[in-house]
mmCIF file of C-alpha atoms in Angstrom:
data_model
loop_
_atom_site.group_PDB
_atom_site.id
_atom_site.type_symbol
_atom_site.label_atom_id
_atom_site.label_comp_id
_atom_site.label_asym_id
_atom_site.label_seq_id
_atom_site.Cartn_x
_atom_site.Cartn_y
_atom_site.Cartn_z
ATOM 1 C CA MET A 203 -101.395 -7.678 -21.533
ATOM 2 C CA ILE A 204 -99.959 -4.554 -20.526
ATOM 3 C CA GLN A 205 -101.729 -1.119 -20.654
ATOM 4 C CA ILE A 206 -99.690 2.043 -20.278
ATOM 5 C CA ASN A 207 -102.240 4.974 -19.466
ATOM 6 C CA ASP A 208 -101.123 8.717 -19.761
ATOM 7 C CA VAL A 209 -98.050 8.130 -18.220
ATOM 8 C CA THR A 210 -95.244 10.915 -17.785
ATOM 9 C CA LYS A 211 -91.899 11.025 -16.371
ATOM 10 C CA SER A 212 -89.509 13.759 -15.748
ATOM 11 C CA TYR A 213 -86.224 13.567 -14.447
ATOM 12 C CA VAL A 214 -85.266 17.372 -14.675
ATOM 13 C CA LYS A 215 -88.097 20.031 -14.075
ATOM 14 C CA GLY A 216 -89.952 20.779 -17.472
ATOM 15 C CA ILE A 217 -87.964 18.301 -19.531
ATOM 16 C CA LYS A 218 -90.263 15.097 -19.865
ATOM 17 C CA SER A 219 -88.389 12.105 -20.666
ATOM 18 C CA VAL A 220 -92.005 10.317 -21.483
ATOM 19 C CA ASP A 221 -94.788 12.462 -22.188
ATOM 20 C CA SER A 222 -98.194 11.461 -21.536
ATOM 21 C CA LEU A 223 -97.667 8.033 -23.104
ATOM 22 C CA ASN A 224 -100.753 5.820 -23.856
ATOM 23 C CA LEU A 225 -100.038 2.172 -25.194
ATOM 24 C CA GLU A 226 -101.573 -1.178 -25.179
ATOM 25 C CA ILE A 227 -99.552 -4.455 -25.607
ATOM 26 C CA LYS A 228 -102.162 -7.225 -26.663
ATOM 27 C CA ASP A 229 -102.182 -10.682 -25.533
ATOM 28 C CA GLY A 230 -100.703 -12.756 -28.333
ATOM 29 C CA GLU A 231 -98.305 -10.662 -29.896
ATOM 30 C CA ILE A 232 -94.608 -9.339 -30.105
ATOM 31 C CA PHE A 233 -94.556 -5.701 -29.693
ATOM 32 C CA GLY A 234 -91.318 -3.772 -30.407
ATOM 33 C CA PHE A 235 -90.404 -0.757 -28.900
ATOM 34 C CA LEU A 236 -88.139 1.527 -31.091
ATOM 35 C CA GLY A 237 -86.423 4.983 -30.524
ATOM 36 C CA PRO A 238 -83.137 6.977 -30.842
ATOM 37 C CA ASN A 239 -80.752 6.785 -27.964
ATOM 38 C CA GLY A 240 -82.444 9.122 -25.097
ATOM 39 C CA ALA A 241 -86.012 8.653 -26.905
ATOM 40 C CA GLY A 242 -87.594 7.212 -23.526
ATOM 41 C CA LYS A 243 -87.413 3.598 -24.148
ATOM 42 C CA THR A 244 -85.676 2.458 -21.153
ATOM 43 C CA THR A 245 -87.509 5.045 -18.901
ATOM 44 C CA THR A 246 -90.829 3.455 -20.186
ATOM 45 C CA ILE A 247 -89.660 0.071 -19.660
ATOM 46 C CA LYS A 248 -88.161 0.876 -15.847
ATOM 47 C CA MET A 249 -91.986 2.398 -15.138
ATOM 48 C CA ILE A 250 -93.450 -0.716 -16.552
ATOM 49 C CA THR A 251 -91.225 -3.034 -14.259
ATOM 50 C CA GLY A 252 -91.940 -0.578 -11.039
ATOM 51 C CA ILE A 253 -87.998 0.389 -10.959
ATOM 52 C CA LEU A 254 -89.333 4.006 -11.692
ATOM 53 C CA LYS A 255 -92.546 5.352 -10.262
ATOM 54 C CA PRO A 256 -94.641 7.562 -12.958
ATOM 55 C CA ASP A 257 -94.964 11.210 -12.291
ATOM 56 C CA GLU A 258 -98.488 10.756 -13.697
ATOM 57 C CA GLY A 259 -100.541 7.802 -14.922
ATOM 58 C CA ASP A 260 -100.538 4.192 -14.404
ATOM 59 C CA ILE A 261 -99.487 1.071 -15.926
ATOM 60 C CA LEU A 262 -101.732 -2.001 -15.539
ATOM 61 C CA ILE A 263 -99.955 -5.854 -15.967
ATOM 62 C CA ASP A 264 -102.752 -7.871 -16.565
ATOM 63 C CA GLY A 265 -105.059 -5.531 -14.688
ATOM 64 C CA LYS A 266 -102.749 -4.989 -11.841
ATOM 65 C CA SER A 267 -101.598 -1.777 -11.327
ATOM 66 C CA ILE A 268 -97.740 -1.520 -10.920
ATOM 67 C CA THR A 269 -97.895 1.605 -8.529
ATOM 68 C CA LYS A 270 -100.930 0.360 -6.516
ATOM 69 C CA ASP A 271 -100.634 -3.506 -6.560
ATOM 70 C CA THR A 272 -96.985 -3.868 -6.968
ATOM 71 C CA LEU A 273 -96.453 -7.268 -5.699
ATOM 72 C CA LEU A 274 -99.272 -8.475 -7.841
ATOM 73 C CA ALA A 275 -98.303 -6.840 -11.004
ATOM 74 C CA LYS A 276 -94.781 -8.154 -10.641
ATOM 75 C CA LYS A 277 -95.841 -11.690 -10.445
ATOM 76 C CA ASN A 278 -96.951 -11.451 -13.732
ATOM 77 C CA PHE A 279 -93.982 -10.758 -15.818
ATOM 78 C CA GLY A 280 -90.225 -11.331 -16.308
ATOM 79 C CA PHE A 281 -87.816 -8.708 -16.988
ATOM 80 C CA VAL A 282 -84.582 -8.804 -18.835
ATOM 81 C CA PRO A 283 -82.659 -5.394 -18.434
ATOM 82 C CA ASP A 284 -80.199 -3.726 -20.822
ATOM 83 C CA ASN A 285 -77.363 -4.420 -18.701
ATOM 84 C CA PRO A 286 -76.735 -8.086 -17.507
ATOM 85 C CA ASP A 287 -74.043 -7.191 -14.638
ATOM 86 C CA ILE A 288 -76.297 -8.189 -11.797
ATOM 87 C CA PHE A 289 -75.468 -9.965 -8.645
ATOM 88 C CA THR A 290 -71.728 -11.238 -10.379
ATOM 89 C CA ARG A 291 -70.528 -12.361 -7.327
ATOM 90 C CA LEU A 292 -73.136 -15.056 -7.249
ATOM 91 C CA LYS A 293 -72.715 -18.499 -9.068
ATOM 92 C CA GLY A 294 -74.832 -18.859 -11.799
ATOM 93 C CA ILE A 295 -76.825 -21.542 -10.242
ATOM 94 C CA GLU A 296 -77.031 -19.563 -7.214
ATOM 95 C CA TYR A 297 -78.512 -16.679 -9.012
ATOM 96 C CA LEU A 298 -80.979 -18.751 -10.830
ATOM 97 C CA ASN A 299 -82.186 -20.443 -7.576
ATOM 98 C CA PHE A 300 -82.660 -17.101 -6.197
ATOM 99 C CA ILE A 301 -84.901 -15.789 -8.536
ATOM 100 C CA ALA A 302 -87.079 -19.028 -8.374
ATOM 101 C CA ASP A 303 -87.174 -18.481 -4.534
ATOM 102 C CA ILE A 304 -88.662 -15.079 -5.299
ATOM 103 C CA TYR A 305 -91.179 -16.486 -7.422
ATOM 104 C CA GLU A 306 -91.933 -19.642 -5.223
ATOM 105 C CA VAL A 307 -91.028 -22.054 -8.152
ATOM 106 C CA PRO A 308 -90.932 -25.691 -6.412
ATOM 107 C CA ALA A 309 -87.820 -27.498 -6.017
ATOM 108 C CA ASP A 310 -88.431 -30.322 -8.066
ATOM 109 C CA LYS A 311 -89.882 -28.170 -11.001
ATOM 110 C CA ARG A 312 -87.222 -25.522 -10.957
ATOM 111 C CA ARG A 313 -84.225 -28.137 -11.220
ATOM 112 C CA GLU A 314 -85.699 -29.443 -14.419
ATOM 113 C CA LYS A 315 -86.383 -26.076 -15.725
ATOM 114 C CA ILE A 316 -82.948 -24.808 -15.099
ATOM 115 C CA GLU A 317 -81.292 -27.564 -16.635
ATOM 116 C CA ASN A 318 -83.549 -27.511 -19.826
ATOM 117 C CA ILE A 319 -82.936 -23.886 -20.164
ATOM 118 C CA THR A 320 -79.582 -23.624 -19.524
ATOM 119 C CA LYS A 321 -78.646 -26.489 -21.780
ATOM 120 C CA LYS A 322 -80.398 -24.588 -24.600
ATOM 121 C CA PHE A 323 -78.206 -21.834 -24.036
ATOM 122 C CA GLU A 324 -75.288 -23.730 -23.611
ATOM 123 C CA ILE A 325 -74.430 -22.630 -19.988
ATOM 124 C CA TYR A 326 -75.337 -25.474 -18.032
ATOM 125 C CA ASP A 327 -71.661 -26.652 -17.521
ATOM 126 C CA VAL A 328 -70.707 -23.218 -16.068
ATOM 127 C CA LEU A 329 -73.587 -22.635 -13.547
ATOM 128 C CA GLY A 330 -70.807 -23.535 -10.652
ATOM 129 C CA ASN A 331 -68.801 -20.567 -11.736
ATOM 130 C CA SER A 332 -69.256 -16.955 -10.569
ATOM 131 C CA ILE A 333 -71.172 -14.967 -12.652
ATOM 132 C CA GLN A 334 -68.235 -12.206 -12.680
ATOM 133 C CA SER A 335 -65.916 -14.625 -14.519
ATOM 134 C CA TYR A 336 -68.897 -15.013 -17.549
ATOM 135 C CA SER A 337 -68.585 -12.989 -20.953
ATOM 136 C CA HIS A 338 -71.135 -10.476 -21.415
ATOM 137 C CA GLY A 339 -72.859 -13.182 -23.847
ATOM 138 C CA MET A 340 -73.145 -15.907 -21.065
ATOM 139 C CA ARG A 341 -74.201 -13.177 -18.542
ATOM 140 C CA GLN A 342 -77.267 -12.297 -20.911
ATOM 141 C CA LYS A 343 -77.944 -16.082 -21.230
ATOM 142 C CA VAL A 344 -78.162 -16.222 -17.078
ATOM 143 C CA ILE A 345 -80.454 -13.184 -17.140
ATOM 144 C CA LEU A 346 -82.691 -14.772 -19.745
ATOM 145 C CA SER A 347 -82.783 -17.967 -17.786
ATOM 146 C CA SER A 348 -83.875 -16.695 -14.839
ATOM 147 C CA MET A 349 -86.908 -14.873 -16.390
ATOM 148 C CA LEU A 350 -87.838 -18.392 -18.146
ATOM 149 C CA VAL A 351 -87.668 -20.200 -14.926
ATOM 150 C CA HIS A 352 -90.868 -18.789 -13.319
ATOM 151 C CA GLU A 353 -92.828 -18.681 -16.595
ATOM 152 C CA PRO A 354 -94.150 -15.116 -16.692
ATOM 153 C CA LYS A 355 -97.149 -14.519 -18.782
ATOM 154 C CA ASN A 356 -95.771 -11.195 -20.124
ATOM 155 C CA TRP A 357 -92.021 -10.968 -21.115
ATOM 156 C CA ILE A 358 -90.591 -7.375 -20.964
ATOM 157 C CA LEU A 359 -87.246 -7.364 -22.395
ATOM 158 C CA ASP A 360 -84.550 -4.268 -23.019
ATOM 159 C CA GLU A 361 -82.078 -5.032 -25.892
ATOM 160 C CA PRO A 362 -82.335 -9.020 -25.281
ATOM 161 C CA LEU A 363 -80.487 -10.002 -28.329
ATOM 162 C CA THR A 364 -77.040 -7.886 -27.320
ATOM 163 C CA GLY A 365 -74.201 -9.899 -26.739
ATOM 164 C CA LEU A 366 -76.002 -13.335 -27.872
ATOM 165 C CA ASP A 367 -74.087 -15.526 -30.404
ATOM 166 C CA PRO A 368 -76.181 -16.369 -33.543
ATOM 167 C CA LYS A 369 -77.664 -19.840 -32.369
ATOM 168 C CA SER A 370 -78.820 -18.385 -28.768
ATOM 169 C CA SER A 371 -80.447 -15.235 -30.979
ATOM 170 C CA PHE A 372 -82.048 -17.501 -32.951
ATOM 171 C CA ASP A 373 -83.310 -19.635 -30.349
ATOM 172 C CA LEU A 374 -84.643 -16.988 -28.346
ATOM 173 C CA LYS A 375 -86.395 -15.325 -31.151
ATOM 174 C CA ALA A 376 -88.130 -18.903 -31.839
ATOM 175 C CA MET A 377 -89.211 -18.531 -27.948
ATOM 176 C CA MET A 378 -90.762 -15.335 -28.349
ATOM 177 C CA ARG A 379 -92.933 -16.447 -31.301
ATOM 178 C CA GLU A 380 -93.678 -19.754 -29.457
ATOM 179 C CA HIS A 381 -94.460 -17.803 -26.222
ATOM 180 C CA THR A 382 -97.036 -15.230 -28.223
ATOM 181 C CA LYS A 383 -98.520 -18.260 -30.173
ATOM 182 C CA ASN A 384 -99.767 -19.308 -26.618
ATOM 183 C CA GLY A 385 -101.763 -16.174 -26.027
ATOM 184 C CA ASN A 386 -98.846 -14.489 -24.231
ATOM 185 C CA THR A 387 -97.295 -11.276 -24.382
ATOM 186 C CA VAL A 388 -93.769 -10.121 -25.407
ATOM 187 C CA PHE A 389 -92.702 -6.283 -25.081
ATOM 188 C CA PHE A 390 -89.027 -5.692 -26.074
ATOM 189 C CA SER A 391 -86.728 -2.449 -27.173
ATOM 190 C CA THR A 392 -84.524 -3.189 -29.760
ATOM 191 C CA HIS A 393 -81.762 -0.959 -32.192
ATOM 192 C CA VAL A 394 -81.706 -3.819 -34.585
ATOM 193 C CA LEU A 395 -84.590 -2.907 -36.775
ATOM 194 C CA GLU A 396 -84.060 -5.571 -39.247
ATOM 195 C CA VAL A 397 -84.909 -7.808 -36.389
ATOM 196 C CA ALA A 398 -87.900 -6.053 -35.350
ATOM 197 C CA GLU A 399 -89.195 -5.746 -38.920
ATOM 198 C CA LYS A 400 -89.389 -9.428 -39.283
ATOM 199 C CA LEU A 401 -90.205 -10.355 -35.573
ATOM 200 C CA CYS A 402 -92.616 -8.078 -34.294
ATOM 201 C CA ASP A 403 -96.424 -8.095 -34.898
ATOM 202 C CA ARG A 404 -96.589 -4.414 -34.138
ATOM 203 C CA LEU A 405 -94.180 -1.678 -33.341
ATOM 204 C CA GLY A 406 -94.153 1.609 -31.574
ATOM 205 C CA ILE A 407 -91.721 4.338 -32.169
ATOM 206 C CA ILE A 408 -90.948 7.079 -29.462
ATOM 207 C CA ASN A 409 -88.625 9.993 -29.896
ATOM 208 C CA LYS A 410 -88.115 12.956 -27.008
ATOM 209 C CA GLY A 411 -90.750 10.900 -25.020
ATOM 210 C CA LYS A 412 -93.434 11.389 -27.592
ATOM 211 C CA LEU A 413 -95.016 8.200 -28.993
ATOM 212 C CA LEU A 414 -94.965 8.971 -32.876
ATOM 213 C CA PHE A 415 -96.259 5.909 -34.181
ATOM 214 C CA VAL A 416 -97.757 2.747 -33.498
ATOM 215 C CA GLY A 417 -99.036 -0.237 -35.674
ATOM 216 C CA THR A 418 -97.628 -2.860 -38.147
ATOM 217 C CA VAL A 419 -94.890 -2.130 -40.631
ATOM 218 C CA GLU A 420 -97.433 -2.135 -43.336
ATOM 219 C CA GLU A 421 -99.630 0.429 -41.599
ATOM 220 C CA MET A 422 -96.528 2.586 -41.225
ATOM 221 C CA LYS A 423 -95.665 2.415 -44.754
ATOM 222 C CA ALA A 424 -99.387 3.391 -45.728
ATOM 223 C CA LYS A 425 -99.329 6.170 -43.387
ATOM 224 C CA PHE A 426 -95.968 7.821 -44.472
ATOM 225 C CA LYS A 427 -96.605 6.751 -48.160
ATOM 226 C CA ASN A 428 -93.151 5.321 -48.190
ATOM 227 C CA GLU A 429 -92.461 1.809 -49.132
ATOM 228 C CA GLU A 430 -88.647 1.790 -48.128
ATOM 229 C CA SER A 431 -87.353 -0.707 -45.455
ATOM 230 C CA LEU A 432 -88.190 -0.094 -41.547
ATOM 231 C CA GLU A 433 -84.578 1.438 -41.071
ATOM 232 C CA LYS A 434 -85.366 4.286 -43.859
ATOM 233 C CA LEU A 435 -88.855 5.018 -42.520
ATOM 234 C CA PHE A 436 -87.664 4.862 -38.901
ATOM 235 C CA LEU A 437 -85.077 7.734 -39.988
ATOM 236 C CA GLU A 438 -87.739 9.776 -41.480
ATOM 237 C CA ILE A 439 -90.179 9.298 -38.595
ATOM 238 C CA THR A 440 -87.571 10.334 -35.993
ATOM 239 C CA ASP A 441 -85.769 13.347 -37.990
ATOM 240 C CA ASP A 442 -85.963 16.308 -36.010
ATOM 241 C CA LYS A 443 -86.050 18.382 -38.871
#
């Protein structure tokens, strides 16, 4: 479970990137976080993961404060950022072992896990190559594999489908469903509204740092008295007019 309690963040004095955000992502659900560019999605994710510190409020990961019990909170989630260009001079296998070391995954367990995951994502045969030689999609698969290798309860994903081929995209969505089916949590941002509509149990829409809606697509249609697609509902809700 992820609890965001009255969180505010400003980069420029007087301009709030995230404004008094309250949100609870429950165990057993896929939660989609939607918003236009610059709405506050990535800032929120960076605060959830401890990359940025909130100016006000706090965030709890399975009851552990990301600001006060940072290491304990970070043990409870896996993170996929919106940019996979991380440690590109390392070989794929070196990066995966580095992450496994951080999370203290036993050597025998990690070998099997890495092999299974990377074969599923079809990058097992290139793990001996440097990440900088990979395509964008392959780098995304390495980052996803690194998250899965330590089996976190909470997945925090920022645009995780970007750059993935159709098969890997399908596999990841199936993994997300299976993960939450087992009582775990998936929190992810996406611009692909069709995917969000089909995949998510609940959605949150943010714009200019303010949370405008939280609930199911059906609840959204009822609230705004509109039976259109999520895409049209999203445009109506975020229309500054």
